[in-house]
Amino acid sequence: MTRYALPLLLLSCGGAFAADAAHTITQSGRMFRPGEVTISRGEALTFTNKDTFIHQIYVNGLFDSEEKSPGENLTESFTQSGTFDVRCHIHPKMKLVVRVK
Ligand SMILES: [Cu+2]
C-alpha cells in the first residue's frame, strides 16, 4: 500500500461519512456557490466569504448572522427538516437553497 492509498480510500467512501461531512459554501461574485445543497438534519454549513466586501446572511425563522468580512467564515447548523432559502441582507439577489433531509 502506498502512502497515498488511505486518503484515496477515504475519499472514495465519502458517502459513508456523510453525517460528519463538512459542507462548505463559498460566497463569491455576490453568489452562493453552489447555489443549492442537500444535507441531513443536524448538519452544518460553513459559509466562506471570498468576496472583497461584506455579506450578512440569514434564513427567515432560523438565524440572522452578523456581518462577515472578506475571508471570514460562518457556520450554521440546520436542526429542522425542510427547504430553506439562505439570503443576504446586503445583496438581495443572493440565494442558496438548502434541503435538509
Ligand atoms: Cu451579500
mmCIF file of C-alpha atoms and ligand atoms in Angstrom:
data_model
loop_
_atom_site.group_PDB
_atom_site.id
_atom_site.type_symbol
_atom_site.label_atom_id
_atom_site.label_comp_id
_atom_site.label_asym_id
_atom_site.label_seq_id
_atom_site.Cartn_x
_atom_site.Cartn_y
_atom_site.Cartn_z
ATOM 1 C CA MET A 1 0.000 0.000 0.000
ATOM 2 C CA THR A 2 1.447 3.362 -0.915
ATOM 3 C CA ARG A 3 1.228 6.298 1.411
ATOM 4 C CA TYR A 4 -1.474 7.719 -0.851
ATOM 5 C CA ALA A 5 -3.793 4.749 -0.668
ATOM 6 C CA LEU A 6 -5.520 5.579 2.599
ATOM 7 C CA PRO A 7 -6.638 9.132 1.729
ATOM 8 C CA LEU A 8 -7.917 7.916 -1.624
ATOM 9 C CA LEU A 9 -9.827 5.145 0.083
ATOM 10 C CA LEU A 10 -11.445 7.617 2.474
ATOM 11 C CA LEU A 11 -12.407 9.904 -0.389
ATOM 12 C CA SER A 12 -13.959 7.086 -2.357
ATOM 13 C CA CYS A 13 -16.040 6.084 0.666
ATOM 14 C CA GLY A 14 -17.194 9.630 1.339
ATOM 15 C CA GLY A 15 -20.846 8.693 1.365
ATOM 16 C CA ALA A 16 -20.369 6.577 4.466
ATOM 17 C CA PHE A 17 -19.112 9.627 6.331
ATOM 18 C CA ALA A 18 -21.876 11.952 5.209
ATOM 19 C CA ALA A 19 -23.051 12.673 8.737
ATOM 20 C CA ASP A 20 -19.641 14.084 9.568
ATOM 21 C CA ALA A 21 -19.067 15.845 6.288
ATOM 22 C CA ALA A 22 -18.156 19.490 6.289
ATOM 23 C CA HIS A 23 -20.382 21.324 3.871
ATOM 24 C CA THR A 24 -18.692 24.447 2.635
ATOM 25 C CA ILE A 25 -20.478 27.146 0.709
ATOM 26 C CA THR A 26 -18.434 29.941 -0.769
ATOM 27 C CA GLN A 27 -19.703 33.436 -1.319
ATOM 28 C CA SER A 28 -18.125 34.710 -4.489
ATOM 29 C CA GLY A 29 -19.251 37.261 -7.044
ATOM 30 C CA ARG A 30 -22.360 38.040 -4.993
ATOM 31 C CA MET A 31 -23.415 34.407 -5.342
ATOM 32 C CA PHE A 32 -23.520 31.331 -3.172
ATOM 33 C CA ARG A 33 -21.541 28.520 -4.731
ATOM 34 C CA PRO A 34 -23.037 26.019 -5.084
ATOM 35 C CA GLY A 35 -26.484 27.591 -5.280
ATOM 36 C CA GLU A 36 -28.220 24.645 -3.693
ATOM 37 C CA VAL A 37 -27.213 21.889 -1.328
ATOM 38 C CA THR A 38 -28.798 18.883 0.360
ATOM 39 C CA ILE A 39 -27.743 17.941 3.881
ATOM 40 C CA SER A 40 -29.005 15.766 6.698
ATOM 41 C CA ARG A 41 -30.795 17.175 9.709
ATOM 42 C CA GLY A 42 -28.316 18.309 12.333
ATOM 43 C CA GLU A 43 -25.541 19.008 9.870
ATOM 44 C CA ALA A 44 -23.950 22.394 9.466
ATOM 45 C CA LEU A 45 -22.974 24.577 6.571
ATOM 46 C CA THR A 46 -19.859 26.711 6.697
ATOM 47 C CA PHE A 47 -20.025 29.879 4.649
ATOM 48 C CA THR A 48 -16.754 31.410 3.496
ATOM 49 C CA ASN A 49 -16.729 34.966 2.255
ATOM 50 C CA LYS A 50 -14.411 35.025 -0.755
ATOM 51 C CA ASP A 51 -15.664 38.366 -1.961
ATOM 52 C CA THR A 52 -13.916 41.668 -1.284
ATOM 53 C CA PHE A 53 -16.911 43.068 0.573
ATOM 54 C CA ILE A 54 -19.160 42.176 3.495
ATOM 55 C CA HIS A 55 -22.014 39.673 3.456
ATOM 56 C CA GLN A 56 -24.677 39.309 6.114
ATOM 57 C CA ILE A 57 -26.791 36.230 5.631
ATOM 58 C CA TYR A 58 -29.948 34.908 7.213
ATOM 59 C CA VAL A 59 -32.730 32.365 6.951
ATOM 60 C CA ASN A 60 -36.126 33.623 7.985
ATOM 61 C CA GLY A 61 -37.040 31.983 11.269
ATOM 62 C CA LEU A 62 -33.709 30.177 11.677
ATOM 63 C CA PHE A 63 -30.774 32.536 12.009
ATOM 64 C CA ASP A 64 -29.664 36.066 11.301
ATOM 65 C CA SER A 65 -25.886 36.443 11.228
ATOM 66 C CA GLU A 66 -23.537 39.268 11.962
ATOM 67 C CA GLU A 67 -21.775 40.994 9.102
ATOM 68 C CA LYS A 68 -18.957 38.843 7.780
ATOM 69 C CA SER A 69 -15.911 40.488 6.253
ATOM 70 C CA PRO A 70 -13.834 39.096 3.388
ATOM 71 C CA GLY A 71 -12.085 35.919 4.495
ATOM 72 C CA GLU A 72 -14.384 35.292 7.439
ATOM 73 C CA ASN A 73 -16.360 32.096 7.989
ATOM 74 C CA LEU A 74 -19.767 31.466 9.437
ATOM 75 C CA THR A 75 -21.050 28.045 10.474
ATOM 76 C CA GLU A 76 -24.741 27.393 10.975
ATOM 77 C CA SER A 77 -26.430 24.125 11.925
ATOM 78 C CA PHE A 78 -29.744 23.084 10.421
ATOM 79 C CA THR A 79 -31.750 21.159 13.003
ATOM 80 C CA GLN A 80 -35.126 21.101 11.219
ATOM 81 C CA SER A 81 -36.055 19.196 8.098
ATOM 82 C CA GLY A 82 -37.338 21.194 5.190
ATOM 83 C CA THR A 83 -36.268 23.516 2.407
ATOM 84 C CA PHE A 84 -34.772 26.834 3.368
ATOM 85 C CA ASP A 85 -33.616 29.884 1.445
ATOM 86 C CA VAL A 86 -30.419 31.487 2.681
ATOM 87 C CA ARG A 87 -30.402 35.150 1.733
ATOM 88 C CA CYS A 88 -28.089 38.131 2.203
ATOM 89 C CA HIS A 89 -29.286 41.400 3.696
ATOM 90 C CA ILE A 90 -26.810 43.376 1.622
ATOM 91 C CA HIS A 91 -27.254 41.591 -1.713
ATOM 92 C CA PRO A 92 -30.923 40.682 -2.123
ATOM 93 C CA LYS A 93 -30.279 38.648 -5.275
ATOM 94 C CA MET A 94 -28.104 36.164 -3.412
ATOM 95 C CA LYS A 95 -29.927 32.930 -2.706
ATOM 96 C CA LEU A 96 -28.914 29.468 -1.558
ATOM 97 C CA VAL A 97 -31.493 26.689 -1.398
ATOM 98 C CA VAL A 98 -30.796 24.270 1.460
ATOM 99 C CA ARG A 99 -32.675 20.995 1.545
ATOM 100 C CA VAL A 100 -32.474 19.332 4.942
ATOM 101 C CA LYS A 101 -33.472 15.669 4.937
HETATM 102 CU CU CU B 1 -24.006 39.566 0.427
#
